[in-house]
Amino acid sequence: MSATSAAIASTPTASPVPLSKKALTGDHPTWCPGCGDFAVLAAYYRVLEKLQYPQEKIVTLAGIGCSSRFPYFVNTHGVHYIHGRSLPFAAGVSLSDDELHVFAFGGDGDGFSIGGNHLVHTARQNVRLTYVIMDNFVYGLTKKQTSPTSPVGFKTKTDPTGSVDQPVNPMRTLVNSGATFVARSHATQVSHMIEMIERAARHDGFSVVEILSECVEFYPGAFDAGNPRKGGQFRLIEEKKGDGSPEDALRHDPSDELSAYRLASQPWPGLFGVFYEAKRPTKNQLEVGLISKAREKTKGASDLALLQSSLARMR
Amino acid sequence: MVIRLAGDSQDGIQTVGSFLARFAGRSDQDVMTYMTIPSTISGGPSIFQVRMGTGDILTAGDHADYLVAFYQHSYDSHIHSLKPGGVLLYDSDHVTPDPNDKRFTAIGVPITSCTVEAVGGAGKEKGKNIFVLGLLARIFELDVEKLTAIVKERFGSRSEDIVRNALLAFDAGYAYSAEDLRDSLRRFDSAGQAPSSRPQVTMDGNTAITYGLIAAGVRRGAGYPITPWSTVMELLRTELPKYGGIFVQAEDELAAIAYALGFAHAGHLSVTGSSGPGLSLKAEALGWAVMAEMPLIVVNVQRGGPSTGLPTNVEQSDLMQAIYGSHGDAPRVVLAPKNVEECFHVALEAGRIAREFSTPVIILTDQALATRIEAFDEPDLPAIIVDPKDLSAGRGQGDFKPYPLDRMTRHAPAGVRVATGRYPTVTGLEHDELGHPTANPALHAKMTAKRREKIKAVAAALPPTPVFGEPDGEVLLVGWGSTWGPIREAVTLLNAGGIRTGQIHLRHLNPLPQGLEEIFGRYRAILVVEMNDEGLYGLGQLATVLRARYALPSIRSITKTDGLTFKISEIVSAVKSRIPSGAKTA
Ligand SMILES: Cc1ncc(C[n+]2csc(CCOP(=O)(O)OP(=O)(O)O)c2C)c(N)n1
Ligand code: SF4
Ligand SMILES: [Mg+2]
């Protein structure tokens, strides 16, 4: 246990039986039949089954929205927080205990609108946690208002003649903010989704996966253009393999920010895969660094001794 | 109150004396008598001694309560005349008092350099006496207009420059950190109490809160800078890492409270804080914390408002926000320290209540307490320090439920194995005992009652409220927070003036302690003294709460909104104006 987790009682051994989908299943989802979010939930179970973290070390958090109902459907430590602010909460959990695996879920309104500032700063701080944005281009829970990702012209209850404001480009925003793992997937492409969430979970830093997840109720067909079964194209980013081949030179280097921006600027429905992946010290590490530096000076004095000496200086 | 000024005769000490004497003659204020003790060596050391206070409570005494020492030799020859427990005010430009002499409260003021700075230019330290007059005027709340009129009269015949310089020096003295000075005076007033065997520590209120939080076991927190809260977060940010802790400067107050709640969710006792505007931003999350029943300490160092208001002045206008601010029925605990020492101990109490009742606890302090420096008994740390490791021990065992209706909520923090294998979702949606969302009407009523009753249960464990002054009679002064000192002095003066007056000072504002009704019943008038507006119905914020709670028409308000701390004389005259003339109960 690290210095940061000194206050946490932990169970030293992992679960004796493998963590199965059965054990991970919580309440029955309340989503509309056909909602894209079901597939994201299934992918999350699959990733957790693959990673086999101790069950009590997994934390599933969300803000408010249809998608943010997520924690109830997962049998892990869960938090259903307020609209838009799951990220700083999740960051607090992450900075509490190195052994925790922290996953935040939410919608496009939750993440890019009311929570936009937190997204930028959690990215900048590079807090170790994974954030999955279930982007349906609409406000689902509140029944069809314009969202920050709604395309211009999309008719909603707040824009009956069609949305007029330019939407957010999630990939560009995230890369620019300093997120160190930025990926995009599609809820109909389950194995790709699993791969992206798993890579995000394994990433040491702030990792984000935007998943196009259809709201069948208020924006049906929104993502058909990225779904081959509906006549669309699911075009994958080809990442550099480092094999020195001439084809490889044309492939995307995920650590290349400019290349990430170029890929993120492709016309609709764009590309899917890892846009950006970089190594940068996490806030978790930086804070532990501050603690070690401070503790070096205090030479491991007890809390009582430290506090006593502080007060003694004020005698 | 006897004050001895000791310096050299060329410093114009006698001039100050004569000003005070003339002032006494022209006002009904508290300078009653004066006397000079001429020095034997002309041009050399000189002293002036003045007695201040209402005539009937002071007796002549040759020992000073207050010594103003201009030079080292003044200090050396007159320190013996200072009463133990007295206040030594010295020119820190010239005097180094004996650091081992703990009989007195020593306050260094760079009198010479402050005067030079105020008047400008070399050789202008001539105004030192007037600077000190300004200091004394502030300390004893003398009428500035009358005093400056006397100064003008005295120097007016000389030249305009001299008058201007004198007034510059006077104003500088009057403006000098008056809080620190007045407070030491109050300490002196209560020095009649049994001397303490514990060593004294000296710090400001924000420092006391910070170390109190650490003693309470707080190892995590988050905040966003705002005056006058910032110094708490600055100190936590540098101190907590030494204890293996983390304090995060968040992107805004909404993120700060979210961070703090995230820490709480993972089993830490954590803190966030701000001043009024920031508390407004935290309000939604506070509602969540009440609903989710999360332990959390929230500090509000109040300033004048609303909005950016008076960012560096004092006001107590966030009480309603502290008790009710959020949405829905969101009961929480609100505590207010009365002085710097209590800042330390309230932080510990807040931590204890937050954990025991799994609730947010708001500490309401203010700008005056934040920066005021006081000395107090060094806390008995080995006896009170809380080990943060114990906070989540034994959680999540047996038939664990996050929100039991028949028991106190004891969350199983993230990372803790839950024995039932059913992991809880901590939630802001109304929920059943297991944390599942439900809109069941009966359950919302039951859970609302649970959240209310546990806050009421806090009151059951509180000690009885002590009454200072007369235990019954004409007037009971009720206060909260930093107004404690001036109210206490007003009580003494009122009693000396024949108005039977008592004082209670509320540290627990929500819930209120039990037994107040009985105390209120013993006085004809209950006057609630607070630094906020009388509102639409003539009642300040605490007065409104007390009226609602006790429905007593005898509860009335003494309020003010000038962004300054109460003067004793303001309280005294406000009390006199609110009771029938000649009302003096036997
Ligand atoms: C402070 C606050 N403002 C507004 C709301 C109402 N609200 C709840 S969810 C939501 C938007 C949901 O859209 P999104 O985040 O895209 O999630 P989705 O339902 O589409 O999954 C809004 C506006 C709220 N709960 N809290
Ligand atoms: S309203 Fe849309 S987003 Fe919400 S559950 Fe139904 S389909 Fe899914
Ligand atoms: Mg949405």
PDB file of C-alpha atoms in Angstrom, chain A residues 15-242:
ATOM      1  CA  SER A  15     -11.390 -12.558  -5.049  1.00  0.00           C
ATOM      2  CA  PRO A  16     -10.886 -16.331  -4.790  1.00  0.00           C
ATOM      3  CA  VAL A  17     -13.273 -17.066  -7.682  1.00  0.00           C
ATOM      4  CA  PRO A  18     -12.767 -15.354 -11.014  1.00  0.00           C
ATOM      5  CA  LEU A  19     -14.823 -12.218 -11.386  1.00  0.00           C
ATOM      6  CA  SER A  20     -17.647 -13.162 -13.747  1.00  0.00           C
ATOM      7  CA  LYS A  21     -20.334 -11.239 -15.553  1.00  0.00           C
ATOM      8  CA  LYS A  22     -22.773 -12.831 -13.118  1.00  0.00           C
ATOM      9  CA  ALA A  23     -20.994 -11.359 -10.120  1.00  0.00           C
ATOM     10  CA  LEU A  24     -20.711  -7.999 -11.866  1.00  0.00           C
ATOM     11  CA  THR A  25     -24.368  -7.734 -12.778  1.00  0.00           C
ATOM     12  CA  GLY A  26     -26.286  -5.196 -10.730  1.00  0.00           C
ATOM     13  CA  ASP A  27     -29.817  -3.884 -11.189  1.00  0.00           C
ATOM     14  CA  HIS A  28     -31.632  -4.562 -14.440  1.00  0.00           C
ATOM     15  CA  PRO A  29     -31.003  -1.612 -16.803  1.00  0.00           C
ATOM     16  CA  THR A  30     -33.837   0.870 -17.172  1.00  0.00           C
ATOM     17  CA  TRP A  31     -32.846   1.967 -20.686  1.00  0.00           C
ATOM     18  CA  CYS A  32     -35.274   1.876 -23.613  1.00  0.00           C
ATOM     19  CA  PRO A  33     -35.143  -1.391 -25.543  1.00  0.00           C
ATOM     20  CA  GLY A  34     -32.578  -0.979 -28.297  1.00  0.00           C
ATOM     21  CA  CYS A  35     -30.674   1.853 -26.615  1.00  0.00           C
ATOM     22  CA  GLY A  36     -27.013   1.774 -27.545  1.00  0.00           C
ATOM     23  CA  ASP A  37     -25.995   1.958 -23.899  1.00  0.00           C
ATOM     24  CA  PHE A  38     -26.798  -1.751 -23.355  1.00  0.00           C
ATOM     25  CA  ALA A  39     -23.877  -2.693 -25.573  1.00  0.00           C
ATOM     26  CA  VAL A  40     -21.530  -0.383 -23.670  1.00  0.00           C
ATOM     27  CA  LEU A  41     -22.550  -2.062 -20.424  1.00  0.00           C
ATOM     28  CA  ALA A  42     -21.936  -5.498 -21.930  1.00  0.00           C
ATOM     29  CA  ALA A  43     -18.510  -4.350 -23.109  1.00  0.00           C
ATOM     30  CA  TYR A  44     -17.654  -3.064 -19.633  1.00  0.00           C
ATOM     31  CA  TYR A  45     -18.548  -6.427 -18.066  1.00  0.00           C
ATOM     32  CA  ARG A  46     -16.366  -8.157 -20.632  1.00  0.00           C
ATOM     33  CA  VAL A  47     -13.409  -5.849 -19.951  1.00  0.00           C
ATOM     34  CA  LEU A  48     -13.682  -6.394 -16.202  1.00  0.00           C
ATOM     35  CA  GLU A  49     -13.875 -10.150 -16.765  1.00  0.00           C
ATOM     36  CA  LYS A  50     -10.682  -9.926 -18.778  1.00  0.00           C
ATOM     37  CA  LEU A  51      -8.816  -7.705 -16.348  1.00  0.00           C
ATOM     38  CA  GLN A  52      -9.826  -9.608 -13.205  1.00  0.00           C
ATOM     39  CA  TYR A  53      -9.337  -6.761 -10.765  1.00  0.00           C
ATOM     40  CA  PRO A  54     -10.482  -7.576  -7.228  1.00  0.00           C
ATOM     41  CA  GLN A  55     -14.172  -6.680  -7.203  1.00  0.00           C
ATOM     42  CA  GLU A  56     -13.913  -4.311  -4.243  1.00  0.00           C
ATOM     43  CA  LYS A  57     -11.176  -2.340  -5.992  1.00  0.00           C
ATOM     44  CA  ILE A  58     -13.384  -1.371  -8.919  1.00  0.00           C
ATOM     45  CA  VAL A  59     -15.317   1.896  -8.699  1.00  0.00           C
ATOM     46  CA  THR A  60     -17.994   2.802 -11.236  1.00  0.00           C
ATOM     47  CA  LEU A  61     -19.133   6.419 -11.227  1.00  0.00           C
ATOM     48  CA  ALA A  62     -21.414   8.621 -13.260  1.00  0.00           C
ATOM     49  CA  GLY A  63     -23.093  11.993 -13.418  1.00  0.00           C
ATOM     50  CA  ILE A  64     -26.714  12.437 -14.500  1.00  0.00           C
ATOM     51  CA  GLY A  65     -28.359  11.329 -17.739  1.00  0.00           C
ATOM     52  CA  CYS A  66     -29.727   8.122 -19.241  1.00  0.00           C
ATOM     53  CA  SER A  67     -26.189   6.884 -19.735  1.00  0.00           C
ATOM     54  CA  SER A  68     -25.228   7.979 -16.223  1.00  0.00           C
ATOM     55  CA  ARG A  69     -27.602   5.398 -14.729  1.00  0.00           C
ATOM     56  CA  PHE A  70     -24.733   3.026 -15.425  1.00  0.00           C
ATOM     57  CA  PRO A  71     -23.456   2.452 -11.841  1.00  0.00           C
ATOM     58  CA  TYR A  72     -26.716   0.839 -10.691  1.00  0.00           C
ATOM     59  CA  PHE A  73     -26.311  -1.821 -13.318  1.00  0.00           C
ATOM     60  CA  VAL A  74     -22.833  -2.850 -12.207  1.00  0.00           C
ATOM     61  CA  ASN A  75     -22.108  -4.669  -8.956  1.00  0.00           C
ATOM     62  CA  THR A  76     -19.029  -2.708  -7.910  1.00  0.00           C
ATOM     63  CA  HIS A  77     -18.583   0.215  -5.580  1.00  0.00           C
ATOM     64  CA  GLY A  78     -20.717   2.790  -7.334  1.00  0.00           C
ATOM     65  CA  VAL A  79     -21.410   6.485  -7.250  1.00  0.00           C
ATOM     66  CA  HIS A  80     -24.313   8.266  -8.902  1.00  0.00           C
ATOM     67  CA  TYR A  81     -23.243  11.864  -8.486  1.00  0.00           C
ATOM     68  CA  ILE A  82     -24.627  15.147  -9.859  1.00  0.00           C
ATOM     69  CA  HIS A  83     -24.930  16.349 -13.442  1.00  0.00           C
ATOM     70  CA  GLY A  84     -21.598  16.999 -15.090  1.00  0.00           C
ATOM     71  CA  ARG A  85     -19.307  16.601 -12.118  1.00  0.00           C
ATOM     72  CA  SER A  86     -18.441  12.930 -11.943  1.00  0.00           C
ATOM     73  CA  LEU A  87     -14.862  13.575 -13.053  1.00  0.00           C
ATOM     74  CA  PRO A  88     -13.568  15.581 -10.069  1.00  0.00           C
ATOM     75  CA  PHE A  89     -15.376  13.118  -7.797  1.00  0.00           C
ATOM     76  CA  ALA A  90     -13.724  10.221  -9.613  1.00  0.00           C
ATOM     77  CA  ALA A  91     -10.406  12.041  -9.390  1.00  0.00           C
ATOM     78  CA  GLY A  92     -10.829  12.270  -5.614  1.00  0.00           C
ATOM     79  CA  VAL A  93     -11.456   8.536  -5.467  1.00  0.00           C
ATOM     80  CA  SER A  94      -8.455   7.857  -7.673  1.00  0.00           C
ATOM     81  CA  LEU A  95      -6.154  10.045  -5.577  1.00  0.00           C
ATOM     82  CA  SER A  96      -7.304   8.243  -2.443  1.00  0.00           C
ATOM     83  CA  ASP A  97      -5.928   4.816  -3.086  1.00  0.00           C
ATOM     84  CA  ASP A  98      -3.484   3.501  -5.694  1.00  0.00           C
ATOM     85  CA  GLU A  99      -5.162   0.118  -5.734  1.00  0.00           C
ATOM     86  CA  LEU A 100      -8.493   1.409  -6.992  1.00  0.00           C
ATOM     87  CA  HIS A 101      -9.571   1.092 -10.625  1.00  0.00           C
ATOM     88  CA  VAL A 102     -11.774   4.038 -11.360  1.00  0.00           C
ATOM     89  CA  PHE A 103     -14.266   4.204 -14.250  1.00  0.00           C
ATOM     90  CA  ALA A 104     -16.561   7.145 -14.911  1.00  0.00           C
ATOM     91  CA  PHE A 105     -19.444   6.990 -17.396  1.00  0.00           C
ATOM     92  CA  GLY A 106     -21.683   9.694 -18.783  1.00  0.00           C
ATOM     93  CA  GLY A 107     -23.395  11.348 -21.699  1.00  0.00           C
ATOM     94  CA  ASP A 108     -22.420  14.075 -24.111  1.00  0.00           C
ATOM     95  CA  GLY A 109     -24.316  16.752 -22.173  1.00  0.00           C
ATOM     96  CA  ASP A 110     -22.824  15.588 -18.912  1.00  0.00           C
ATOM     97  CA  GLY A 111     -19.289  15.502 -20.286  1.00  0.00           C
ATOM     98  CA  PHE A 112     -19.031  18.301 -22.834  1.00  0.00           C
ATOM     99  CA  SER A 113     -21.599  20.834 -21.664  1.00  0.00           C
ATOM    100  CA  ILE A 114     -22.200  21.151 -17.916  1.00  0.00           C
ATOM    101  CA  GLY A 115     -19.045  19.188 -17.152  1.00  0.00           C
ATOM    102  CA  GLY A 116     -16.869  20.656 -19.895  1.00  0.00           C
ATOM    103  CA  ASN A 117     -14.593  22.539 -17.550  1.00  0.00           C
ATOM    104  CA  HIS A 118     -13.977  19.462 -15.422  1.00  0.00           C
ATOM    105  CA  LEU A 119     -13.172  17.415 -18.504  1.00  0.00           C
ATOM    106  CA  VAL A 120     -10.513  19.906 -19.558  1.00  0.00           C
ATOM    107  CA  HIS A 121      -8.931  20.049 -16.111  1.00  0.00           C
ATOM    108  CA  THR A 122      -9.025  16.336 -15.351  1.00  0.00           C
ATOM    109  CA  ALA A 123      -7.317  15.850 -18.689  1.00  0.00           C
ATOM    110  CA  ARG A 124      -4.734  18.497 -17.942  1.00  0.00           C
ATOM    111  CA  GLN A 125      -4.047  16.981 -14.512  1.00  0.00           C
ATOM    112  CA  ASN A 126      -3.797  13.519 -16.065  1.00  0.00           C
ATOM    113  CA  VAL A 127      -5.540  11.852 -13.142  1.00  0.00           C
ATOM    114  CA  ARG A 128      -5.402   8.069 -13.438  1.00  0.00           C
ATOM    115  CA  LEU A 129      -8.914   7.006 -14.352  1.00  0.00           C
ATOM    116  CA  THR A 130     -10.972   5.949 -17.343  1.00  0.00           C
ATOM    117  CA  TYR A 131     -13.847   7.987 -18.694  1.00  0.00           C
ATOM    118  CA  VAL A 132     -16.362   6.538 -21.122  1.00  0.00           C
ATOM    119  CA  ILE A 133     -18.601   9.067 -22.873  1.00  0.00           C
ATOM    120  CA  MET A 134     -21.745   7.545 -24.319  1.00  0.00           C
ATOM    121  CA  ASP A 135     -22.351  10.125 -27.009  1.00  0.00           C
ATOM    122  CA  ASN A 136     -25.848  10.085 -28.515  1.00  0.00           C
ATOM    123  CA  PHE A 137     -25.782  13.668 -29.824  1.00  0.00           C
ATOM    124  CA  VAL A 138     -28.861  14.510 -27.782  1.00  0.00           C
ATOM    125  CA  TYR A 139     -30.156  14.961 -24.253  1.00  0.00           C
ATOM    126  CA  GLY A 140     -31.892  11.652 -23.656  1.00  0.00           C
ATOM    127  CA  LEU A 141     -33.022  11.791 -20.058  1.00  0.00           C
ATOM    128  CA  THR A 142     -34.618  15.206 -20.401  1.00  0.00           C
ATOM    129  CA  LYS A 143     -36.302  14.119 -23.658  1.00  0.00           C
ATOM    130  CA  LYS A 144     -34.648  15.598 -26.669  1.00  0.00           C
ATOM    131  CA  GLN A 145     -32.986  18.931 -26.237  1.00  0.00           C
ATOM    132  CA  THR A 146     -29.952  20.036 -28.237  1.00  0.00           C
ATOM    133  CA  SER A 147     -26.653  18.658 -26.936  1.00  0.00           C
ATOM    134  CA  PRO A 148     -23.149  20.052 -27.428  1.00  0.00           C
ATOM    135  CA  THR A 149     -22.521  17.316 -29.992  1.00  0.00           C
ATOM    136  CA  SER A 150     -25.836  17.694 -31.869  1.00  0.00           C
ATOM    137  CA  PRO A 151     -25.044  18.360 -35.543  1.00  0.00           C
ATOM    138  CA  VAL A 152     -26.150  21.678 -37.013  1.00  0.00           C
ATOM    139  CA  GLY A 153     -29.697  21.320 -38.315  1.00  0.00           C
ATOM    140  CA  PHE A 154     -30.752  18.577 -35.900  1.00  0.00           C
ATOM    141  CA  LYS A 155     -34.300  19.323 -34.759  1.00  0.00           C
ATOM    142  CA  THR A 156     -34.879  19.190 -31.017  1.00  0.00           C
ATOM    143  CA  LYS A 157     -37.383  20.624 -28.552  1.00  0.00           C
ATOM    144  CA  THR A 158     -35.065  23.540 -27.895  1.00  0.00           C
ATOM    145  CA  ASP A 159     -34.217  23.958 -31.595  1.00  0.00           C
ATOM    146  CA  PRO A 160     -37.430  23.021 -33.396  1.00  0.00           C
ATOM    147  CA  THR A 161     -36.111  24.433 -36.648  1.00  0.00           C
ATOM    148  CA  GLY A 162     -32.764  22.749 -36.273  1.00  0.00           C
ATOM    149  CA  SER A 163     -29.684  23.271 -34.116  1.00  0.00           C
ATOM    150  CA  VAL A 164     -27.600  26.304 -35.093  1.00  0.00           C
ATOM    151  CA  ASP A 165     -24.479  26.153 -32.908  1.00  0.00           C
ATOM    152  CA  GLN A 166     -21.355  24.385 -34.071  1.00  0.00           C
ATOM    153  CA  PRO A 167     -20.924  21.110 -32.176  1.00  0.00           C
ATOM    154  CA  VAL A 168     -17.895  20.127 -30.129  1.00  0.00           C
ATOM    155  CA  ASN A 169     -15.305  17.949 -31.828  1.00  0.00           C
ATOM    156  CA  PRO A 170     -14.685  15.502 -28.960  1.00  0.00           C
ATOM    157  CA  MET A 171     -11.403  14.066 -30.212  1.00  0.00           C
ATOM    158  CA  ARG A 172      -9.817  17.448 -30.894  1.00  0.00           C
ATOM    159  CA  THR A 173     -11.055  18.835 -27.587  1.00  0.00           C
ATOM    160  CA  LEU A 174      -9.675  15.926 -25.615  1.00  0.00           C
ATOM    161  CA  VAL A 175      -6.276  15.867 -27.303  1.00  0.00           C
ATOM    162  CA  ASN A 176      -5.978  19.602 -26.888  1.00  0.00           C
ATOM    163  CA  SER A 177      -6.906  19.399 -23.197  1.00  0.00           C
ATOM    164  CA  GLY A 178      -4.085  17.033 -22.392  1.00  0.00           C
ATOM    165  CA  ALA A 179      -5.832  13.674 -22.043  1.00  0.00           C
ATOM    166  CA  THR A 180      -3.165  11.019 -22.483  1.00  0.00           C
ATOM    167  CA  PHE A 181      -5.349   8.334 -24.045  1.00  0.00           C
ATOM    168  CA  VAL A 182      -8.073   9.375 -26.483  1.00  0.00           C
ATOM    169  CA  ALA A 183     -10.111   6.831 -28.448  1.00  0.00           C
ATOM    170  CA  ARG A 184     -13.391   6.594 -30.308  1.00  0.00           C
ATOM    171  CA  SER A 185     -15.676   3.663 -30.863  1.00  0.00           C
ATOM    172  CA  HIS A 186     -19.215   2.710 -31.892  1.00  0.00           C
ATOM    173  CA  ALA A 187     -21.706   0.846 -29.741  1.00  0.00           C
ATOM    174  CA  THR A 188     -22.597  -1.543 -32.549  1.00  0.00           C
ATOM    175  CA  GLN A 189     -18.943  -2.657 -32.854  1.00  0.00           C
ATOM    176  CA  VAL A 190     -18.706  -4.634 -29.637  1.00  0.00           C
ATOM    177  CA  SER A 191     -15.278  -6.204 -30.003  1.00  0.00           C
ATOM    178  CA  HIS A 192     -13.761  -2.841 -30.953  1.00  0.00           C
ATOM    179  CA  MET A 193     -15.440  -1.216 -27.980  1.00  0.00           C
ATOM    180  CA  ILE A 194     -14.051  -3.889 -25.662  1.00  0.00           C
ATOM    181  CA  GLU A 195     -10.581  -3.397 -27.086  1.00  0.00           C
ATOM    182  CA  MET A 196     -10.749   0.394 -26.632  1.00  0.00           C
ATOM    183  CA  ILE A 197     -12.094   0.251 -23.064  1.00  0.00           C
ATOM    184  CA  GLU A 198      -9.529  -2.369 -22.121  1.00  0.00           C
ATOM    185  CA  ARG A 199      -6.656  -0.301 -23.508  1.00  0.00           C
ATOM    186  CA  ALA A 200      -8.035   2.739 -21.724  1.00  0.00           C
ATOM    187  CA  ALA A 201      -8.231   0.807 -18.454  1.00  0.00           C
ATOM    188  CA  ARG A 202      -4.649  -0.349 -18.811  1.00  0.00           C
ATOM    189  CA  HIS A 203      -3.421   3.152 -19.604  1.00  0.00           C
ATOM    190  CA  ASP A 204      -1.566   4.856 -16.776  1.00  0.00           C
ATOM    191  CA  GLY A 205      -3.228   8.261 -16.888  1.00  0.00           C
ATOM    192  CA  PHE A 206      -6.463   9.948 -17.877  1.00  0.00           C
ATOM    193  CA  SER A 207      -8.000   7.821 -20.629  1.00  0.00           C
ATOM    194  CA  VAL A 208     -11.163   8.677 -22.516  1.00  0.00           C
ATOM    195  CA  VAL A 209     -13.234   6.632 -24.904  1.00  0.00           C
ATOM    196  CA  GLU A 210     -16.035   8.346 -26.784  1.00  0.00           C
ATOM    197  CA  ILE A 211     -18.591   5.772 -27.868  1.00  0.00           C
ATOM    198  CA  LEU A 212     -21.258   6.676 -30.394  1.00  0.00           C
ATOM    199  CA  SER A 213     -24.269   5.158 -28.669  1.00  0.00           C
ATOM    200  CA  GLU A 214     -27.598   5.563 -30.353  1.00  0.00           C
ATOM    201  CA  CYS A 215     -30.596   7.024 -28.593  1.00  0.00           C
ATOM    202  CA  VAL A 216     -33.300   5.036 -30.346  1.00  0.00           C
ATOM    203  CA  GLU A 217     -35.942   7.190 -28.733  1.00  0.00           C
ATOM    204  CA  PHE A 218     -34.809  10.696 -29.691  1.00  0.00           C
ATOM    205  CA  TYR A 219     -32.165  10.326 -32.373  1.00  0.00           C
ATOM    206  CA  PRO A 220     -32.709   7.035 -34.154  1.00  0.00           C
ATOM    207  CA  GLY A 221     -30.292   6.264 -36.939  1.00  0.00           C
ATOM    208  CA  ALA A 222     -27.843   8.919 -35.794  1.00  0.00           C
ATOM    209  CA  PHE A 223     -24.830   6.641 -36.232  1.00  0.00           C
ATOM    210  CA  ASP A 224     -25.870   4.467 -39.154  1.00  0.00           C
ATOM    211  CA  ALA A 225     -23.139   6.077 -41.233  1.00  0.00           C
ATOM    212  CA  GLY A 226     -20.589   4.320 -39.009  1.00  0.00           C
ATOM    213  CA  ASN A 227     -22.405   0.990 -38.951  1.00  0.00           C
ATOM    214  CA  PRO A 228     -21.693  -1.367 -41.894  1.00  0.00           C
ATOM    215  CA  ARG A 229     -24.900  -3.319 -41.196  1.00  0.00           C
ATOM    216  CA  LYS A 230     -26.861  -0.134 -41.896  1.00  0.00           C
ATOM    217  CA  GLY A 231     -24.896   0.578 -45.040  1.00  0.00           C
ATOM    218  CA  GLY A 232     -22.285   2.738 -43.315  1.00  0.00           C
ATOM    219  CA  GLN A 233     -18.534   2.480 -42.992  1.00  0.00           C
ATOM    220  CA  PHE A 234     -16.641   1.613 -39.827  1.00  0.00           C
ATOM    221  CA  ARG A 235     -13.213   2.937 -40.781  1.00  0.00           C
ATOM    222  CA  LEU A 236     -10.437   2.056 -38.353  1.00  0.00           C
ATOM    223  CA  ILE A 237      -7.327   4.052 -37.570  1.00  0.00           C
ATOM    224  CA  GLU A 238      -4.277   2.087 -38.514  1.00  0.00           C
ATOM    225  CA  GLU A 239      -1.644   2.509 -35.867  1.00  0.00           C
ATOM    226  CA  LYS A 240       2.057   2.330 -36.572  1.00  0.00           C
ATOM    227  CA  LYS A 241       3.539  -1.088 -35.985  1.00  0.00           C
ATOM    228  CA  GLY A 242       7.162   0.042 -36.005  1.00  0.00           C
TER     229      GLY A 242
END
